[in-house]
Short mmCIF file of C-alpha atoms and ligand atoms in Angstrom, two decimals:
data_model
loop_
_atom_site.label_atom_id
_atom_site.label_comp_id
_atom_site.label_asym_id
_atom_site.label_seq_id
_atom_site.Cartn_x
_atom_site.Cartn_y
_atom_site.Cartn_z
CA UNK A 1425 15.14 7.73 -0.37
CA UNK A 1426 14.20 9.45 -3.47
CA UNK A 1427 11.14 9.66 -5.59
CA UNK A 1428 12.83 9.58 -8.76
CA UNK A 1429 11.52 6.51 -9.87
CA UNK A 1430 8.14 7.56 -9.30
CA UNK A 1431 8.60 10.85 -11.20
CA UNK A 1432 10.13 9.24 -14.24
CA UNK A 1433 7.34 6.90 -14.37
CA UNK A 1434 4.57 10.04 -14.97
CA UNK A 1435 3.69 12.88 -16.55
CA UNK A 1436 2.01 14.88 -14.23
CA UNK A 1437 0.39 17.38 -16.93
CA UNK A 1438 -1.70 13.79 -17.91
CA UNK A 1439 -2.07 12.25 -14.83
CA UNK A 1440 -3.98 13.32 -11.96
CA UNK A 1441 -1.28 11.58 -9.25
CA UNK A 1442 0.75 13.88 -7.21
CA UNK A 1443 3.31 14.82 -8.02
CA UNK A 1444 4.53 15.54 -4.46
CA UNK A 1445 6.73 18.08 -2.77
CA UNK A 1446 10.81 17.49 -1.62
CA UNK A 1447 11.27 14.39 0.54
CA UNK A 1448 10.96 15.88 4.56
CA UNK A 1449 11.87 12.86 6.66
CA UNK A 1450 10.40 13.43 10.42
CA UNK A 1451 12.94 15.63 11.68
CA UNK A 1452 13.01 14.47 15.27
CA UNK A 1453 16.51 13.52 16.19
CA UNK A 1454 17.28 10.84 13.67
CA UNK A 1455 15.39 7.88 15.45
CA UNK A 1456 14.69 5.04 13.19
CA UNK A 1457 10.74 5.09 13.07
CA UNK A 1458 9.08 2.28 13.88
CA UNK A 1459 5.51 3.50 13.62
CA UNK A 1460 3.55 5.22 11.24
CA UNK A 1461 0.71 5.54 8.50
CA UNK A 1462 -0.45 3.27 5.82
CA UNK A 1463 -2.23 2.75 3.33
CA UNK A 1464 -4.45 0.29 0.69
CA UNK A 1465 -5.11 1.63 -2.95
CA UNK A 1466 -7.02 -1.03 -4.84
CA UNK A 1467 -5.62 -0.52 -8.19
CA UNK A 1468 -7.66 -1.79 -11.23
CA UNK A 1469 -4.85 -1.02 -14.35
CA UNK A 1470 -4.28 -3.53 -16.91
CA UNK A 1471 -4.31 -6.21 -13.91
CA UNK A 1472 -5.89 -5.72 -10.89
CA UNK A 1473 -3.90 -5.58 -7.87
CA UNK A 1474 -3.65 -4.17 -4.17
CA UNK A 1475 -0.88 -1.15 -3.48
CA UNK A 1476 0.06 -1.53 0.18
CA UNK A 1477 2.45 1.30 1.05
CA UNK A 1478 4.20 2.23 4.59
CA UNK A 1479 4.77 5.73 5.54
CA UNK A 1480 8.57 5.56 5.90
CA UNK A 1481 11.37 8.47 6.13
CA UNK A 1482 9.25 10.58 4.06
CA UNK A 1483 8.27 8.38 1.45
CA UNK A 1484 5.64 5.70 1.48
CA UNK A 1485 7.31 2.18 0.91
CA UNK A 1486 5.21 0.54 -1.61
CA UNK A 1487 4.51 -3.16 -2.56
CA UNK A 1488 2.29 -4.54 -5.19
CA UNK A 1489 0.16 -7.31 -4.21
CA UNK A 1490 -2.19 -8.92 -6.77
CA UNK A 1491 -4.70 -11.36 -4.77
CA UNK A 1492 -4.49 -8.45 -1.80
CA UNK A 1493 -3.72 -8.54 1.87
CA UNK A 1494 -5.64 -11.32 3.47
CA UNK A 1495 -6.66 -11.59 7.07
CA UNK A 1496 -6.24 -15.73 6.66
CA UNK A 1497 -2.45 -16.73 7.52
CA UNK A 1498 -2.64 -19.82 4.88
CA UNK A 1499 -3.15 -17.31 1.98
CA UNK A 1500 0.37 -16.20 2.20
CA UNK A 1501 0.09 -13.15 -0.65
CA UNK A 1502 3.02 -12.12 -3.06
CA UNK A 1503 3.86 -8.83 -2.41
CA UNK A 1504 5.98 -7.04 -5.51
CA UNK A 1505 7.96 -4.02 -4.35
CA UNK A 1506 7.53 -1.18 -6.59
CA UNK A 1507 9.00 2.46 -6.25
CA UNK A 1508 8.67 4.14 -3.41
CA UNK A 1509 5.29 7.07 -4.11
CA UNK A 1510 5.43 10.46 -2.26
CA UNK A 1511 2.95 11.06 1.26
CA UNK A 1512 0.88 13.02 -1.09
CA UNK A 1513 -0.42 9.90 -2.53
CA UNK A 1514 -1.52 8.54 0.66
CA UNK A 1515 -5.49 9.25 -0.11
CA UNK A 1516 -5.14 9.38 -4.03
CA UNK A 1517 -8.18 8.95 -5.03
CA UNK A 1518 -8.88 8.80 -8.72
CA UNK A 1519 -8.59 7.58 -12.70
CA UNK A 1520 -5.39 7.70 -14.00
CA UNK A 1521 -6.22 8.30 -17.73
CA UNK A 1522 -5.41 5.86 -20.56
CA UNK A 1523 -2.13 5.52 -22.13
CA UNK A 1524 -0.32 6.89 -18.73
CA UNK A 1525 1.38 4.61 -16.64
CA UNK A 1526 -0.46 2.88 -14.19
CA UNK A 1527 -3.87 3.46 -16.30
CA UNK A 1528 -6.64 2.81 -14.39
CA UNK A 1529 -9.17 3.53 -11.66
CA UNK A 1530 -7.79 3.87 -7.91
CA UNK A 1531 -9.75 3.33 -4.37
CA UNK A 1532 -8.20 3.93 -1.15
CA UNK A 1533 -8.93 0.28 0.22
CA UNK A 1534 -8.19 0.71 3.46
CA UNK A 1535 -6.08 2.80 5.90
CA UNK A 1536 -4.59 3.24 9.22
CA UNK A 1537 -1.23 2.52 11.39
CA UNK A 1538 1.52 0.64 10.92
CA UNK A 1539 3.37 -0.51 13.79
CA UNK A 1540 7.08 -2.87 14.06
CA UNK A 1541 7.16 -5.63 16.15
CA UNK A 1542 8.57 -4.42 19.77
CA UNK A 1543 11.75 -6.31 19.16
CA UNK A 1544 12.70 -4.11 15.73
CA UNK A 1545 14.41 -1.48 16.68
CA UNK A 1546 14.73 -0.15 13.36
CA UNK A 1547 11.93 -0.62 10.17
CA UNK A 1548 14.28 0.69 7.70
CA UNK A 1549 16.92 -1.84 8.60
CA UNK A 1550 14.70 -4.17 8.66
CA UNK A 1551 13.38 -4.18 5.28
CA UNK A 1552 16.80 -4.01 3.88
CA UNK A 1553 17.12 -7.09 5.94
CA UNK A 1554 14.27 -8.71 4.25
CA UNK A 1555 11.87 -9.04 7.24
CA UNK A 1556 9.23 -6.81 8.84
CA UNK A 1557 6.98 -8.52 11.33
CA UNK A 1558 4.21 -5.36 11.97
CA UNK A 1559 0.41 -4.79 13.28
CA UNK A 1560 -1.72 -3.31 11.21
CA UNK A 1561 -4.39 -1.39 12.32
CA UNK A 1562 -6.47 -0.06 10.24
CA UNK A 1563 -10.24 -0.27 9.40
CA UNK A 1564 -10.06 -3.45 7.45
CA UNK A 1565 -6.97 -4.94 8.34
CA UNK A 1566 -6.17 -5.87 12.24
CA UNK A 1567 -3.03 -7.62 13.37
CA UNK A 1568 0.10 -9.06 12.79
CA UNK A 1569 1.80 -9.47 9.65
CA UNK A 1570 5.16 -10.30 8.60
CA UNK A 1571 6.67 -8.55 4.79
CA UNK A 1572 9.01 -11.70 3.90
CA UNK A 1573 11.08 -11.24 1.15
CA UNK A 1574 11.53 -14.35 -1.21
CA UNK A 1575 13.83 -13.34 -3.44
CA UNK A 1576 17.00 -13.55 -1.14
CA UNK A 1577 19.71 -10.62 -1.42
CA UNK A 1578 20.77 -11.35 -4.73
CA UNK A 1579 18.34 -12.06 -7.41
CA UNK A 1580 14.44 -10.85 -7.87
CA UNK A 1581 14.76 -8.52 -4.51
CA UNK A 1582 11.39 -6.95 -5.51
CA UNK A 1583 9.24 -10.25 -4.13
CA UNK A 1584 7.98 -10.65 -1.13
CA UNK A 1585 5.48 -12.24 0.78
CA UNK A 1586 2.55 -10.40 2.92
CA UNK A 1587 1.79 -13.35 5.64
CA UNK A 1588 -0.58 -12.79 7.77
CA UNK A 1589 0.49 -14.32 11.17
CA UNK A 1590 -1.62 -16.69 13.92
CA UNK A 1591 -3.27 -14.62 16.61
CA UNK A 1592 -6.40 -13.17 17.48
CA UNK A 1593 -7.10 -10.93 14.30
CA UNK A 1594 -6.79 -13.49 12.02
CA UNK A 1595 -9.71 -14.65 10.40
CA UNK A 1596 -9.77 -18.28 8.30
CA UNK A 1597 -11.23 -17.70 4.08
CA UNK A 1598 -10.74 -13.80 4.57
CA UNK A 1599 -10.60 -12.27 0.83
CA UNK A 1600 -10.14 -8.34 0.19
CA UNK A 1601 -12.58 -8.54 -2.87
CA UNK A 1602 -15.39 -9.38 -0.52
CA UNK A 1603 -14.82 -5.78 0.97
CA UNK A 1604 -14.87 -3.52 -2.28
CA UNK A 1605 -15.94 0.10 -0.70
CA UNK A 1606 -13.52 2.51 -0.34
CA UNK A 1607 -12.84 4.05 3.04
CA UNK A 1608 -12.34 7.47 1.98
CA UNK A 1609 -15.25 7.84 0.27
CA UNK A 1610 -17.57 4.73 0.22
CA UNK A 1611 -17.12 4.23 -3.62
CA UNK A 1612 -16.40 1.11 -5.43
CA UNK A 1613 -13.40 1.14 -8.24
CA UNK A 1614 -16.42 1.15 -10.78
CA UNK A 1615 -18.11 4.30 -8.85
CA UNK A 1616 -14.81 6.04 -9.48
CA UNK A 1617 -14.40 5.13 -13.13
CA UNK A 1618 -17.75 6.18 -13.74
CA UNK A 1619 -17.07 9.89 -12.28
CA UNK A 1620 -19.73 8.91 -9.42
CA UNK A 1621 -19.72 11.44 -6.73
CA UNK A 1622 -18.78 10.56 -2.81
CA UNK A 1623 -21.20 8.01 -1.34
CA UNK A 1624 -22.69 8.77 2.70
CA UNK A 1625 -20.77 5.82 4.80
CA UNK A 1626 -23.21 3.04 5.12
CA UNK A 1627 -25.37 3.83 2.44
CA UNK A 1628 -24.02 1.24 0.07
MN1 LIG B 3069 -0.70 0.71 -8.43
#
């Protein structure tokens, strides 16, 4: 577990993103975590994508999901694992200046808690083995999902699918792009890019 790659890619005198402090894994007896916070950020970089981040072992384990998560089990979303991010990134919303890594605007599109499937004793190990079944309980996302590595154990280990499982929370045709406002501020990416202040929830 390291933030070296995260830090190497960024210049913290030029980006508003957090550098993060030392990694402090939860110091509770060494039991492996099976639940934590999650966040999904809508990141309008050179190419629009959504970043899914699970709090695990003192960092945010992260995937870039080009088309965004869906509640529709038929929409199997490509998710490319990217470098672990610091916990301080959890509520980051802002503009990453041009010429910096990930230049563009970021909103907190959804947040809540993830919980591993009851049969999963160790979420880190499940990820190492390429399949994590989990529940997401957020403001937009709900229900059972699976993160499934498709690249095999050798080539393209960063390629995963994010799929909503068939359960009572599944919604046919559900598209992330139909739900554009930040759960933190009510703002859209356009609002953040234009420097507009927080909107009151429910007014827009
Ligand atoms: Mn991103």
